[in-house]
Short mmCIF file of C-alpha atoms and ligand atoms in Angstrom, two decimals:
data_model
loop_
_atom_site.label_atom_id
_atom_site.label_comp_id
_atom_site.label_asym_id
_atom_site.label_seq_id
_atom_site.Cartn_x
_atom_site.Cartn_y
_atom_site.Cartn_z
CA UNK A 8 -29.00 -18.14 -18.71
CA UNK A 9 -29.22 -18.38 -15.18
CA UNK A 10 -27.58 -21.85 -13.25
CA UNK A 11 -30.63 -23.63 -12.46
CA UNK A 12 -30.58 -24.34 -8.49
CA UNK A 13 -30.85 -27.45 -6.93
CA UNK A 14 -34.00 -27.76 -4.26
CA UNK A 15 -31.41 -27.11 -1.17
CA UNK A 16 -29.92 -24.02 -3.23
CA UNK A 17 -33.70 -22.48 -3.24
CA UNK A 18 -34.64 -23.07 0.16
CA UNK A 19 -31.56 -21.50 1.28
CA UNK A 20 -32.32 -18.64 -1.12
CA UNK A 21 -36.48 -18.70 0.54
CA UNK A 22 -34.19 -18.24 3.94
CA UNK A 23 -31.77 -15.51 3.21
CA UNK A 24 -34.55 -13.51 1.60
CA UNK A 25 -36.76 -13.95 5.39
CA UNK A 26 -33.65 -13.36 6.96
CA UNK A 27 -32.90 -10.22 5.15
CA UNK A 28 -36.32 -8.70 6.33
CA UNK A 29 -35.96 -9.65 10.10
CA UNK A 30 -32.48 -7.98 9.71
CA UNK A 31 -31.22 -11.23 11.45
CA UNK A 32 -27.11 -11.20 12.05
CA UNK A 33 -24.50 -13.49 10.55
CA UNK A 34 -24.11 -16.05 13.73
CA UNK A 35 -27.87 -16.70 13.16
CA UNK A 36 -27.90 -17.66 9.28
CA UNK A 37 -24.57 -19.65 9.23
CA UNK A 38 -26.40 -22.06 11.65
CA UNK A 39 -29.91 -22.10 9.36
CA UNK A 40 -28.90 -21.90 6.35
CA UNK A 41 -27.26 -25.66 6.89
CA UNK A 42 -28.45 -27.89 8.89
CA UNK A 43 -27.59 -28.92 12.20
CA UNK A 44 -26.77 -32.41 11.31
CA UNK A 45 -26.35 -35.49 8.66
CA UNK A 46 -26.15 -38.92 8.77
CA UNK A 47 -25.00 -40.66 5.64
CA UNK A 48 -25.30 -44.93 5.78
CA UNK A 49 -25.02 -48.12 3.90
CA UNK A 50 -27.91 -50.15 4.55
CA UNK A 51 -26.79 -53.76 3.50
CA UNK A 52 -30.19 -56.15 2.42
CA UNK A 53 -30.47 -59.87 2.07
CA UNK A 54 -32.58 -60.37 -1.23
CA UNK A 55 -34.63 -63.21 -1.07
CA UNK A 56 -32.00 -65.21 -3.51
CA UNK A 57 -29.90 -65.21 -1.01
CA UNK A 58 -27.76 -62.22 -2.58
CA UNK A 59 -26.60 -58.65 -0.61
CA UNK A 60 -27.76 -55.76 -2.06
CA UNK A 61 -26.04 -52.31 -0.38
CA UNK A 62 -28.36 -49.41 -0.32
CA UNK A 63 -27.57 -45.32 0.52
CA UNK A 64 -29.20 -44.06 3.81
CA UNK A 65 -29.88 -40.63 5.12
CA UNK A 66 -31.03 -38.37 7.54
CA UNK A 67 -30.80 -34.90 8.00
CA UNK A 68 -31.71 -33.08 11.22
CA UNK A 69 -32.44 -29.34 9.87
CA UNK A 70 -32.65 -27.38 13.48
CA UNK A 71 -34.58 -29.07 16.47
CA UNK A 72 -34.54 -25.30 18.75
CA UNK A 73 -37.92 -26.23 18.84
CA UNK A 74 -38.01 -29.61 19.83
CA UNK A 75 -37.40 -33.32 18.34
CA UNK A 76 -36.70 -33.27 14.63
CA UNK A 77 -39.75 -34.20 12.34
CA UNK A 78 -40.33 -35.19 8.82
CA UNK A 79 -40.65 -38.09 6.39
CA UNK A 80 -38.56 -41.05 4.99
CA UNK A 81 -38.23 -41.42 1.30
CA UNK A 82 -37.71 -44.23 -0.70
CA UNK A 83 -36.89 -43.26 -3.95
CA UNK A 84 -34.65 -44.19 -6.99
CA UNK A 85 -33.71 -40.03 -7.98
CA UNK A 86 -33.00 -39.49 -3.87
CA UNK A 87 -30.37 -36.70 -3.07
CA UNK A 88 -28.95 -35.51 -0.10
CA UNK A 89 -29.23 -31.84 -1.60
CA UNK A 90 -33.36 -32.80 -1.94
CA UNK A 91 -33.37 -34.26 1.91
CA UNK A 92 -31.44 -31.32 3.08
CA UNK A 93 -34.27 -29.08 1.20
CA UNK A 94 -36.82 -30.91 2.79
CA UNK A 95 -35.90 -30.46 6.06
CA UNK A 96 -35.16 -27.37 6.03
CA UNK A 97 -39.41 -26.49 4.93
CA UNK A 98 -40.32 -29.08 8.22
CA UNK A 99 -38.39 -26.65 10.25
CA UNK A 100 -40.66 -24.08 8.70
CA UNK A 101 -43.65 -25.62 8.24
CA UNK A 102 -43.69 -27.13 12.44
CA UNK A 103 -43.05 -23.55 13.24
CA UNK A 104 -45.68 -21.97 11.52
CA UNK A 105 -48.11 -24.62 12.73
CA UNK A 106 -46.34 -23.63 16.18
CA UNK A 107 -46.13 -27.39 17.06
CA UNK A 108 -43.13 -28.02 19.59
CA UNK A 109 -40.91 -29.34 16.82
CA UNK A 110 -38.22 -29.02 14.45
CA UNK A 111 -37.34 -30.30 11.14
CA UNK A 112 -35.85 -33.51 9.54
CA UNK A 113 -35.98 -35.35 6.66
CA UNK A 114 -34.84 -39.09 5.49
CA UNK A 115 -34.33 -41.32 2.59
CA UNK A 116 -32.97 -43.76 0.64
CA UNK A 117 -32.20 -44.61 -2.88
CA UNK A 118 -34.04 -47.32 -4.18
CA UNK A 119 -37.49 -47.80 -6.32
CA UNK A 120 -39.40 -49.68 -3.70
CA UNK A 121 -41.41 -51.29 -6.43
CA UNK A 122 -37.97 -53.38 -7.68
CA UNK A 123 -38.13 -55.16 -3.68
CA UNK A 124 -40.38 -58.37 -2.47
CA UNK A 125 -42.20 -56.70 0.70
CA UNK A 126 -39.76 -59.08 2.74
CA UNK A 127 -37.05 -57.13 1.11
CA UNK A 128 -38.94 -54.00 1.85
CA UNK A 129 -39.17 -54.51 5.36
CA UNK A 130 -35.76 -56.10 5.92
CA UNK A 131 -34.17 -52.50 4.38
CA UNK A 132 -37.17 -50.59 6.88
CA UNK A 133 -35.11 -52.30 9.64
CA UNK A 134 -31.75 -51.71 8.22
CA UNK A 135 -32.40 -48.52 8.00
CA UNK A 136 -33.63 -48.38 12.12
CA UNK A 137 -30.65 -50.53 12.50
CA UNK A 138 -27.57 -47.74 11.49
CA UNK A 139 -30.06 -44.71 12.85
CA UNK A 140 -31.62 -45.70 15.98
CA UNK A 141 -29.10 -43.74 18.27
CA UNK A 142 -30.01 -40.86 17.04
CA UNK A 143 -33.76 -40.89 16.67
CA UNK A 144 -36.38 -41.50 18.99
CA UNK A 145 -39.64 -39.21 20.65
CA UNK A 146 -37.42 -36.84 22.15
CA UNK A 147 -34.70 -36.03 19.37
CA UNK A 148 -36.11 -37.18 16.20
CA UNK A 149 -39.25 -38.33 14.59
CA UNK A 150 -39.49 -39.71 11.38
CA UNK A 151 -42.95 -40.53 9.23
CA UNK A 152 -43.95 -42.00 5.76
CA UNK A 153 -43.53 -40.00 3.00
CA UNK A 154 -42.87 -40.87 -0.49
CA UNK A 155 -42.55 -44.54 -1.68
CA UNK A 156 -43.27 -45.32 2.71
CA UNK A 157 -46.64 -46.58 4.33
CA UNK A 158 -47.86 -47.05 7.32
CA UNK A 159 -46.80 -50.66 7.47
CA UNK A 160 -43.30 -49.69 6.84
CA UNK A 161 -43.47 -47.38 10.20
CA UNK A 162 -44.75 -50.58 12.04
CA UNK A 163 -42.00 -52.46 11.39
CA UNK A 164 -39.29 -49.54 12.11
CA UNK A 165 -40.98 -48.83 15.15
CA UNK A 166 -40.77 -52.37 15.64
CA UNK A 167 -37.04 -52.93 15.18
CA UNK A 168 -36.84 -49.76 17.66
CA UNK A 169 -38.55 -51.45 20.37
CA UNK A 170 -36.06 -54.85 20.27
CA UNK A 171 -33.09 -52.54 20.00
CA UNK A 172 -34.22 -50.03 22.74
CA UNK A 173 -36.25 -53.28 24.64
CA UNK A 174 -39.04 -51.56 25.85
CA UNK A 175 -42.50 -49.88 23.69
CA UNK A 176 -41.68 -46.72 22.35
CA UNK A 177 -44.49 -46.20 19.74
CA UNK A 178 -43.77 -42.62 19.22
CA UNK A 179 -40.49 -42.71 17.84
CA UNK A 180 -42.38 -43.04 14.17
CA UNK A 181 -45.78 -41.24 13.39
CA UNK A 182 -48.42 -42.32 10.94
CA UNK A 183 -48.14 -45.96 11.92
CA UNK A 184 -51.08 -47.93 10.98
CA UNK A 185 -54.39 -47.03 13.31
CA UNK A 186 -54.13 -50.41 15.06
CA UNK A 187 -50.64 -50.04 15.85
CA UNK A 188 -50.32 -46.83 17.86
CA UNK A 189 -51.33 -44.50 15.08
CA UNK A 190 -54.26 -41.71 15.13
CA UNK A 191 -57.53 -41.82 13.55
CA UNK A 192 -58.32 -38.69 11.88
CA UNK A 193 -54.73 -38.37 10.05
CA UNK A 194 -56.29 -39.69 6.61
CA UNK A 195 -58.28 -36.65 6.46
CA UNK A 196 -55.95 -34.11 8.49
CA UNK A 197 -54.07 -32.70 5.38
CA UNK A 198 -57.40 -32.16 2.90
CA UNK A 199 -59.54 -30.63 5.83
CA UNK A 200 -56.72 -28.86 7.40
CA UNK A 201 -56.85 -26.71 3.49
CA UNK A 202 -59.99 -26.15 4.11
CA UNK A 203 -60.23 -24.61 7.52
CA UNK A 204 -57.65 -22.56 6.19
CA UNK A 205 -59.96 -21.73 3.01
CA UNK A 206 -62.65 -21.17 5.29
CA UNK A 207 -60.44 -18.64 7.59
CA UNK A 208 -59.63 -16.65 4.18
CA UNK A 209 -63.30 -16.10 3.42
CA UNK A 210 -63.92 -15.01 6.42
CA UNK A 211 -61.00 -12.61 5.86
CA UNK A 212 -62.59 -11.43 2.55
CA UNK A 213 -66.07 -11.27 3.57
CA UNK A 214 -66.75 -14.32 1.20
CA UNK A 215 -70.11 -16.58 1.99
CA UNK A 216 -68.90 -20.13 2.12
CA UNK A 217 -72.18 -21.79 0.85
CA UNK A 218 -71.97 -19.20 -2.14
CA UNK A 219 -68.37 -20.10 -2.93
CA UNK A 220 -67.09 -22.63 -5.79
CA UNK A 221 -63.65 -24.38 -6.24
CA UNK A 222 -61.50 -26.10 -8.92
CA UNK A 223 -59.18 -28.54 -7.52
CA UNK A 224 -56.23 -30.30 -8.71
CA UNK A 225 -55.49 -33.52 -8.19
CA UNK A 226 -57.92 -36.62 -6.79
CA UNK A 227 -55.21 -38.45 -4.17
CA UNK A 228 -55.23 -38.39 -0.29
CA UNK A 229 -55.24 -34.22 -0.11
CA UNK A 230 -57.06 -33.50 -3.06
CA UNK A 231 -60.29 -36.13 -1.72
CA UNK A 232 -59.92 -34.68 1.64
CA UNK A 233 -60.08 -31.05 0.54
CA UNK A 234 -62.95 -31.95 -1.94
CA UNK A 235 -65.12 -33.78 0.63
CA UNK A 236 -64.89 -30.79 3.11
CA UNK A 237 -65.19 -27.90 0.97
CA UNK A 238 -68.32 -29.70 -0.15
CA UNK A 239 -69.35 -31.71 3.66
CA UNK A 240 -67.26 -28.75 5.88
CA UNK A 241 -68.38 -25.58 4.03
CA UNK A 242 -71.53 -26.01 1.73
CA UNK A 243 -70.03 -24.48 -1.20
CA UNK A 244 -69.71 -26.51 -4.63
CA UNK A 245 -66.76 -28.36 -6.18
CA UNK A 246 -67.06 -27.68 -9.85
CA UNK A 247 -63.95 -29.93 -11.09
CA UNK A 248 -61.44 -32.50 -9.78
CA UNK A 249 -58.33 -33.49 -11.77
CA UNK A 250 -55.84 -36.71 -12.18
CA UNK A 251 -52.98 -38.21 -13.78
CA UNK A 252 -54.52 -41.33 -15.71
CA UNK A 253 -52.41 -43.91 -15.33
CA UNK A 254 -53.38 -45.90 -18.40
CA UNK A 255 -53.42 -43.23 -20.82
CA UNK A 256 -50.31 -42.00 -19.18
CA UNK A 257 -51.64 -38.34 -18.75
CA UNK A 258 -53.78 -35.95 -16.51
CA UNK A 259 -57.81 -35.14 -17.26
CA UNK A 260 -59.89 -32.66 -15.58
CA UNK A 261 -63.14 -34.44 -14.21
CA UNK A 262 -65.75 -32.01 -14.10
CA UNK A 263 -69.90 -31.91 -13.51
CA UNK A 264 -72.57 -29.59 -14.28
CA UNK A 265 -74.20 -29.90 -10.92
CA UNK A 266 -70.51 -29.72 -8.68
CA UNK A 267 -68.88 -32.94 -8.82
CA UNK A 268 -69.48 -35.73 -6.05
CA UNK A 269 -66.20 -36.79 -4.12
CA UNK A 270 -67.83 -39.19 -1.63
CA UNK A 271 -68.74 -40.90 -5.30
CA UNK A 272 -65.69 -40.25 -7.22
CA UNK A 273 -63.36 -41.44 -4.24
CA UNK A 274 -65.84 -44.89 -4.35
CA UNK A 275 -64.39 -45.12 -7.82
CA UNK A 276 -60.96 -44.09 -7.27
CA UNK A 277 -58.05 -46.35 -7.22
CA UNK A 278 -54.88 -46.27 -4.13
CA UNK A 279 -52.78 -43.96 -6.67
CA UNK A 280 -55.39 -41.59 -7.06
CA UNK A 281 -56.55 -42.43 -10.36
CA UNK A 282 -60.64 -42.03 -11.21
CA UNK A 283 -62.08 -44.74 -13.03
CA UNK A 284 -62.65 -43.12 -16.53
CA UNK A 285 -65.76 -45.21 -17.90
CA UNK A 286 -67.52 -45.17 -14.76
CA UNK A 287 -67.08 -41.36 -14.28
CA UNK A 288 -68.17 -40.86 -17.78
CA UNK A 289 -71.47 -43.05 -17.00
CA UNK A 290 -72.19 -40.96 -14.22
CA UNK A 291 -72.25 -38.28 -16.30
CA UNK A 292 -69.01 -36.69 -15.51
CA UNK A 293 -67.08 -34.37 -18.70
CA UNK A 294 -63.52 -35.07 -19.06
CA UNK A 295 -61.52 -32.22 -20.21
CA UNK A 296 -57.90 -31.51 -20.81
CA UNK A 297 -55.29 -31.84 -17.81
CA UNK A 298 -55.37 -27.86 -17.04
CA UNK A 299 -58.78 -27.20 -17.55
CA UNK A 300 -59.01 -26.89 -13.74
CA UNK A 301 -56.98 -23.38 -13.73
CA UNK A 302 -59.22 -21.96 -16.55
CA UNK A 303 -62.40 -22.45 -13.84
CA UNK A 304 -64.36 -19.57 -13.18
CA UNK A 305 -64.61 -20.08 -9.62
CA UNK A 306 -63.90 -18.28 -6.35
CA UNK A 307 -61.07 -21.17 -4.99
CA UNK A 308 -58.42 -22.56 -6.95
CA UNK A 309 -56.76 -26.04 -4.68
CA UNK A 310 -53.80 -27.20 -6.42
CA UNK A 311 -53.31 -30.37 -4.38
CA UNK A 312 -51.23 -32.64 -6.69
CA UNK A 313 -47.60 -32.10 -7.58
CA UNK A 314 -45.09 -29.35 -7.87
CA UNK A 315 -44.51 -26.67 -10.47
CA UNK A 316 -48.15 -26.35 -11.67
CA UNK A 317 -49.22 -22.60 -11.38
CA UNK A 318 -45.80 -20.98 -13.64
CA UNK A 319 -45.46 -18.31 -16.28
CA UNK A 320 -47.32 -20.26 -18.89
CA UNK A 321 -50.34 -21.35 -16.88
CA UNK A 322 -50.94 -18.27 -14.18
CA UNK A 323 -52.38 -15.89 -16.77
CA UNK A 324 -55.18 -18.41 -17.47
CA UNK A 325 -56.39 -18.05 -14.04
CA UNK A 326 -60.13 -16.63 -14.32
CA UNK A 327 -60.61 -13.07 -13.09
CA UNK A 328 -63.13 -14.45 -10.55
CA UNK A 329 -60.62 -16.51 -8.36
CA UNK A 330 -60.26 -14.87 -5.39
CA UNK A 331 -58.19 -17.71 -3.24
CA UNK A 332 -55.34 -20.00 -3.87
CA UNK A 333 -54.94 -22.61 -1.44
CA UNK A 334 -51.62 -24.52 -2.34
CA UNK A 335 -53.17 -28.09 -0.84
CA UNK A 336 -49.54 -29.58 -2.34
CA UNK A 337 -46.31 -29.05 -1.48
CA UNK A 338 -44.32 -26.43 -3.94
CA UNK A 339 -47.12 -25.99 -6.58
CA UNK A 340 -46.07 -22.90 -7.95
CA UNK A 341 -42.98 -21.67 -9.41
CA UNK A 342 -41.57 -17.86 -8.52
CA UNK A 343 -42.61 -16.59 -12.21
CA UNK A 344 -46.32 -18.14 -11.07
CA UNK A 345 -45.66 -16.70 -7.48
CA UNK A 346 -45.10 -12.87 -9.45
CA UNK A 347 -48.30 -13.33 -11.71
CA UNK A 348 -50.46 -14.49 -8.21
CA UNK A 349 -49.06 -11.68 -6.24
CA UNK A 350 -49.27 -8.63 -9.50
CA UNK A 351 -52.98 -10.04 -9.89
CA UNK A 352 -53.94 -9.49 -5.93
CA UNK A 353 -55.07 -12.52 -5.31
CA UNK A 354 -55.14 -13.87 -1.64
CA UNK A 355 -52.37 -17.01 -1.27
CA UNK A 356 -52.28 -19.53 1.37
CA UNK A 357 -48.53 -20.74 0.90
CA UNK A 358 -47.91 -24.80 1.41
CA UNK A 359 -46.24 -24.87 4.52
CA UNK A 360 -49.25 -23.10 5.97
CA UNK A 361 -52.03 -24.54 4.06
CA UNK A 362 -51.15 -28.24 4.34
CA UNK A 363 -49.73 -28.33 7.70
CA UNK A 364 -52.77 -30.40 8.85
CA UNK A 365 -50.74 -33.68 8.70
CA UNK A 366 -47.65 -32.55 10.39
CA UNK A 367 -49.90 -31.55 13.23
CA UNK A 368 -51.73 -34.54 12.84
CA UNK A 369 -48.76 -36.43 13.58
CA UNK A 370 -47.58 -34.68 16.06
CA UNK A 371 -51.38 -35.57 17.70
CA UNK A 372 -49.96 -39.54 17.18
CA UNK A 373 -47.18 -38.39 19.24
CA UNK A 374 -48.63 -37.03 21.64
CA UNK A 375 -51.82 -39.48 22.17
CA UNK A 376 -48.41 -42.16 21.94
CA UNK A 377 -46.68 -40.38 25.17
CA UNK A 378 -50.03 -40.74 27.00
CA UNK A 379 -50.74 -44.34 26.08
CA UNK A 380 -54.32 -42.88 25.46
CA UNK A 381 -56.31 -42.19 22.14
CA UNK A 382 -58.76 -39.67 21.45
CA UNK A 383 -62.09 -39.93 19.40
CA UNK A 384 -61.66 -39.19 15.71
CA UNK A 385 -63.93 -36.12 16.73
CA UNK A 386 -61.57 -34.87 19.22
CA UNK A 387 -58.42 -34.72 17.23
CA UNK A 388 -60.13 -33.21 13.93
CA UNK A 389 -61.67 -30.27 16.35
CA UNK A 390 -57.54 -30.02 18.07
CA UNK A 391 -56.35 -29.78 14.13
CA UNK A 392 -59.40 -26.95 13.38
CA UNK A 393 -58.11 -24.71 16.44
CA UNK A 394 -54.42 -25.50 15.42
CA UNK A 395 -54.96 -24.64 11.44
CA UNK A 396 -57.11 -21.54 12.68
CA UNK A 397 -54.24 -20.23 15.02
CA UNK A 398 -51.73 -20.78 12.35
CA UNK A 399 -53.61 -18.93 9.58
CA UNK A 400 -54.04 -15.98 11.70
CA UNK A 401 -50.65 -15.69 12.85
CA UNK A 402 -49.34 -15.88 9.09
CA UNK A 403 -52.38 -13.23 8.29
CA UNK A 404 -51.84 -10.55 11.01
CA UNK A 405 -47.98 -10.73 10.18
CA UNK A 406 -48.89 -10.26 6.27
CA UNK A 407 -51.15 -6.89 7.08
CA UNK A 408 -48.25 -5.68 10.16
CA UNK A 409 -45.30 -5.49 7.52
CA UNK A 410 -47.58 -5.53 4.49
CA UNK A 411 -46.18 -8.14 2.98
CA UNK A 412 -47.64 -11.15 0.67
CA UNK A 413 -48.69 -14.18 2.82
CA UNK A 414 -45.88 -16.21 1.74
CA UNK A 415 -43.11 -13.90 2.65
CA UNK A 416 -45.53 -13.53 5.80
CA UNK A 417 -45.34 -17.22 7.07
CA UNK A 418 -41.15 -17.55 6.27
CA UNK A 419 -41.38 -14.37 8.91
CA UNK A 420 -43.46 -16.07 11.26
CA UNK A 421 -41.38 -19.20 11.14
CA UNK A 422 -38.21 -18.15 11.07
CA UNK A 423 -38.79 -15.39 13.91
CA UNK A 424 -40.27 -18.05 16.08
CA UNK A 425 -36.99 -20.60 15.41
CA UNK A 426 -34.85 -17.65 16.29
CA UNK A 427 -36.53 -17.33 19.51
CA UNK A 428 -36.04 -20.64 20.40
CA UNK A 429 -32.21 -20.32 19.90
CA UNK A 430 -31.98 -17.30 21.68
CA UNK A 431 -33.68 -18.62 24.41
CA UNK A 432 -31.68 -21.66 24.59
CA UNK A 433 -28.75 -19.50 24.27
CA UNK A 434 -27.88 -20.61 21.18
CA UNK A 435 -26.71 -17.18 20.21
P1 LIG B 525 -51.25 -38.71 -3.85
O1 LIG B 525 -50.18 -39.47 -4.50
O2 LIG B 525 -52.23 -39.40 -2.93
O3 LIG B 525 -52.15 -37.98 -4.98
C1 LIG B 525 -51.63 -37.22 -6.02
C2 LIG B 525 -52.78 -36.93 -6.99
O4 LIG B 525 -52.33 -36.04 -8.00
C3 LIG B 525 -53.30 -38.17 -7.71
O5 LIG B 525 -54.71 -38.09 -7.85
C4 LIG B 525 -52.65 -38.07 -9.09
O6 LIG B 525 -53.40 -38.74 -10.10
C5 LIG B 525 -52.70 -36.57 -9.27
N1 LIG B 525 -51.80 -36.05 -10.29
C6 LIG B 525 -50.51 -36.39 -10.52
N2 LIG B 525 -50.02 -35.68 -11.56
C7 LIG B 525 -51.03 -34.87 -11.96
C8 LIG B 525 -51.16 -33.90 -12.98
N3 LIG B 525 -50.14 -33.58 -13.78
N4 LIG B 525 -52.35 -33.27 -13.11
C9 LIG B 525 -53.39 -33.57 -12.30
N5 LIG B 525 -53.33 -34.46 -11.33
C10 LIG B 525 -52.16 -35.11 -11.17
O7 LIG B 525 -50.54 -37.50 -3.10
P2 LIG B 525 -51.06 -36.66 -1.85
O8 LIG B 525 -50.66 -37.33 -0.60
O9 LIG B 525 -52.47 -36.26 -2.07
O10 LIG B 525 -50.12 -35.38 -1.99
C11 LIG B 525 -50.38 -34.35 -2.93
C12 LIG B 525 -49.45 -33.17 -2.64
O11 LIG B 525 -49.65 -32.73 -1.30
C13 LIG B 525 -47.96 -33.47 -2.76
O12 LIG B 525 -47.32 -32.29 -3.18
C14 LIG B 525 -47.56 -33.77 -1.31
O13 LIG B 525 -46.17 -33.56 -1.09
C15 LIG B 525 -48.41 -32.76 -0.58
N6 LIG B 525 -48.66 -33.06 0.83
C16 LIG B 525 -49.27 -34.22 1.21
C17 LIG B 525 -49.53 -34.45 2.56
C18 LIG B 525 -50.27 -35.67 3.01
O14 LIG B 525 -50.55 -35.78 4.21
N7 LIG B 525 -50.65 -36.58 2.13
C19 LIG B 525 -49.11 -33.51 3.53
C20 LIG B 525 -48.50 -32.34 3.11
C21 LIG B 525 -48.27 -32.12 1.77
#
C-alpha cells in the first residue's frame, strides 16, 4: 500500500503536478516547492500559579514575490511544522488566485487553548509577538486568526507590536475585533464570497438563480454566510443545512420542506456552530443522518465544514441533478472524490478559489488600516463581489484555454502569476 503523505508532502505533489503543465524549469521549483523561510521558537508562559510552562512556536513564510506574507495562527494541541508548511504554501496560492498583492504564511503553536485561563492565553499571544516581531509587520508579514485564535487574541498581538515597535501599527494583524482596527463585512466575506462565485457558475451554465436549489454542509461562520446569500443574494432555495451535534457527539442533516430558514436557524445556533435540536424540530425542521446532504437532489452541493468529505465512498451518492460544487471549506474532497467529480462532469469551484472571500477580506482590513480610514459595510462587500468575480473568471477562461478541470485551472493561474512576480523581481 501506498506511504500515506503528510499535508506538506501533498501540496508539494498539487505543485509539481502545476509545474509540470507550465513546463516551469528546475531553478523555479527548488525555490516553491519549500518555502522561503521558518522560524521555529520557545514561547515561555507564566501560568497563573506562578509556574513556567514552555510552548513550540512557528512561522513559515511560503514565498512573499507577491508581497507581505499572509495567513493564520494556529493554536492547536496536533500542530506540525509539516501542516504549517502545507498551509502556507495554499495562502501563496489562494492570494494569487484572488490576485491580492500578497504572499503566503502560516503560524502556530502547540497547545489546546482550552487547557489556558484567558490571562494565560493572552500572555502566550504576546510571547508569541515577543520572539516574532522582527520579522512580521504590514510590509513583510501578516498574520490572522485561524484555528483555536479570535479576534481578541489579534488585539492583544497587535498590541504587544505597538509597545515593541512604539508607534500604531494596526495592520500588522488582520481580523482584529471591529472596534479595534478591524473591517466590518469580514463575518460574512467567506459565505458570500461562495456565493458570488456560485452565482458566476450559473451564469456560466445558463442556470436561473431563483430556479436553483442547494444542499449545504455544515452550519458555522461559512456555511451561515453561504446559506443566507444563496437564499438573501440569489433567490434560489436552501433545501438542507448540516452540523456536528455536540451533545450527541455526531453530525445531522437539518432539512425543511419549504427550504430551510438560516436567518432562523443561525438565531438558534450556538458559537461552535451547533443548531439547537429541540427547537429546530419544533419549527418543524426533519433531522436526517449526517450525509443526507450529498444524497440532495439539488442543482448546488456547498460543502462548507471540514476536510475529506466528498471521497470514494460518498461521491457516487451525489444526485444526477447536481450541477455545481462549491467547496465553501478548505480541502473537502479527497483525489478519489476529485476523479468521481471530474468522470461525472460536474462543474467544481476548488477551495482556494471559492473561499477566498476572507483572505481578501483581510487584506480590505489592511488596507482600510494603511489609510487610517474605514469604509461602509456596503462598500467593502461590493470591493469583495468585483474581487470574487475577477477571480472566478480568471480560473474559468484558463480552464476552457488549456481545457483543463477548474482545479488544475486555478494551481495554473496561481502559480503562473507567482512566477511572474519572481521573474520580474529577478528572482530567476
Ligand atoms: P466553523 O467552526 O465556524 O463551522 C464548522 C461547521 O461544520 C459547524 O457547524 C460544525 O458543526 C460543522 N461540522 C463539523 N463536522 C461536521 C460533520 N462531520 N458534518 C457536518 N457538519 C460538521 O468553521 P468555518 O469558519 O465555517 O470553516 C469551515 C471550513 O471553511 C473550514 O474548512 C475552514 O478551514 C474553511 N474556511 C473558513 C474561512 C473563514 O473565514 N471562516 C475562510 C476560508 C476557509
Amino acid at each position: 500500500m501506498a506511504e500515506e503523505k503528510n499535508p506538506f508532502q501533498t501540496a508539494q505533489a498539487q505543485f509539481d503536478k502545476s509545474a509540470d503543465i507550465l513546463g516551469l524549469p528546475e531553478d523555479i521549483r527548488e525555490m516553491l516547492r519549500w518555502p522561503m523561510r521558518e522560524f521555529h521558537f520557545r514561547i515561555p508562559v507564566r501560568t497563573e500559579d506562578g509556574a513556567i510552562k514552555v510552548f513550540q512556536g512557528f512561522r513559515v513564510q511560503h514565498s512573499d514575490a507577491r508581497g507581505p506574507s499572509k495567513g493564520g495562527i494556529r493554536f492547536h494541541p496536533n500542530e506540525t511544522i509539516d501542516t504549517v508548511r502545507a498551509l502556507a504554501m495554499w495562502m501563496t496560492w489562494k492570494c494569487a488566485v484572488a490576485d491580492i498583492p500578497l504572499g503566503g504564511g502560516k503560524g502556530g503553536v502547540i497547545v489546546n487553548p482550552a487547557s489556558l485561563t484567558p490571562v494565560e492565553k493572552e500572555r502566550l499571544c504576546r510571547g508569541w509577538v515577543d520572539q516574532m516581531w522582527h520579522n512580521i509587520g504590514p510590509r513583510m508579514d501578516v498574520p490572522a486568526p485561524d484555528v483555536g485564535t479570535t479576534p481578541q487574541m489579534m488585539a492583544w498581538m497587535m498590541d504587544e507590536y505597538t509597545k515593541l515597535q512604539g508607534q500604531y501599527v494596526p495592520g500588522v494583524f488582520t481580523g482584529k475585533p471591529v472596534d479595534m482596527g478591524g473591517s466590518l463585512g469580514r463575518t460574512e466575506a467567506t459565505g458570500f464570497g461562495v456565493i458570488f462565485t456560485v452565482r458566476e457558475a450559473m451564469k456560466h451554465l445558463g442556470l436561473n438563480p431563483s430556479q436553483c436549489t442547494a444542499a449545504i454542509q455544515g452550519f458555522g461562520n461559512v456555511a451561515q454566510y453561504a446559506a443566507i446569500g444563496f437564499r438573501d443574494l440569489l433567490g434560489g432555495k436552501v433545501v438542507c443545512v448540516s452540523c456536528y451535534d455536540l451533545a450527541d457527539r455526531c453530525p445531522y442533516t437539518y432539512s425543511h420542506p419549504d427550504g430551510v430558514d438560516p436567518r432562523f436557524l443561525q438565531s438558534i445556533t450556538d458559537q461552535y456552530g451547533t443548531i439547537d435540536r429541540a427547537k429546530a424540530e419544533a419549527a418543524g425542521y426533519v433531522i436526517e443522518d449526517a450525509m443526507a446532504w450529498i444524497d440532495k437532489d439539488v442543482d448546488v452541493l456547498i460543502p462548507a465544514a471540514l476536510e475529506d468529505m466528498i471521497t470514494a465512498e460518498t461521491a457516487p451518492r451525489i444526485h444526477k441533478n447536481v450541477k455545481i460544487i462549491a467547496e465553501g471549506a478548505n480541502g473537502p474532497t479527497t483525489l478519489e472524490g476529485d476523479e468521481v467529480i471530474k468522470s461525472r462532469g460536474i462543474f467544481l469551484i476548488p477551495d482556494f478559489l471559492c473561499n477566498a472571500g476572507g483572505v481578501t477580506t483581510s487584506y480590505f482590513e489592511g488596507v482600510q488600516n494603511d489609510m487610517n480610514y474605514y469604509w461602509a459595510r456596503e462598500e467593502v462587500v461590493e470591493r469583495l463581489d468585483q474581487k470574487m468575480t475577477v477571480a472566478f473568471h480568471g480560473v474559468l477562461d484558463m480552464a476552457q484555454q488549456h481545457k483543463v478541470y477548474m482545479r488544475d485551472a486555478a494551481y495554473l493561474v496561481a502559480v503562473d502569476r507567482v512566477v511572474r512576480a519572481m521573474r520580474l523581481r529577478g528572482w530567476v
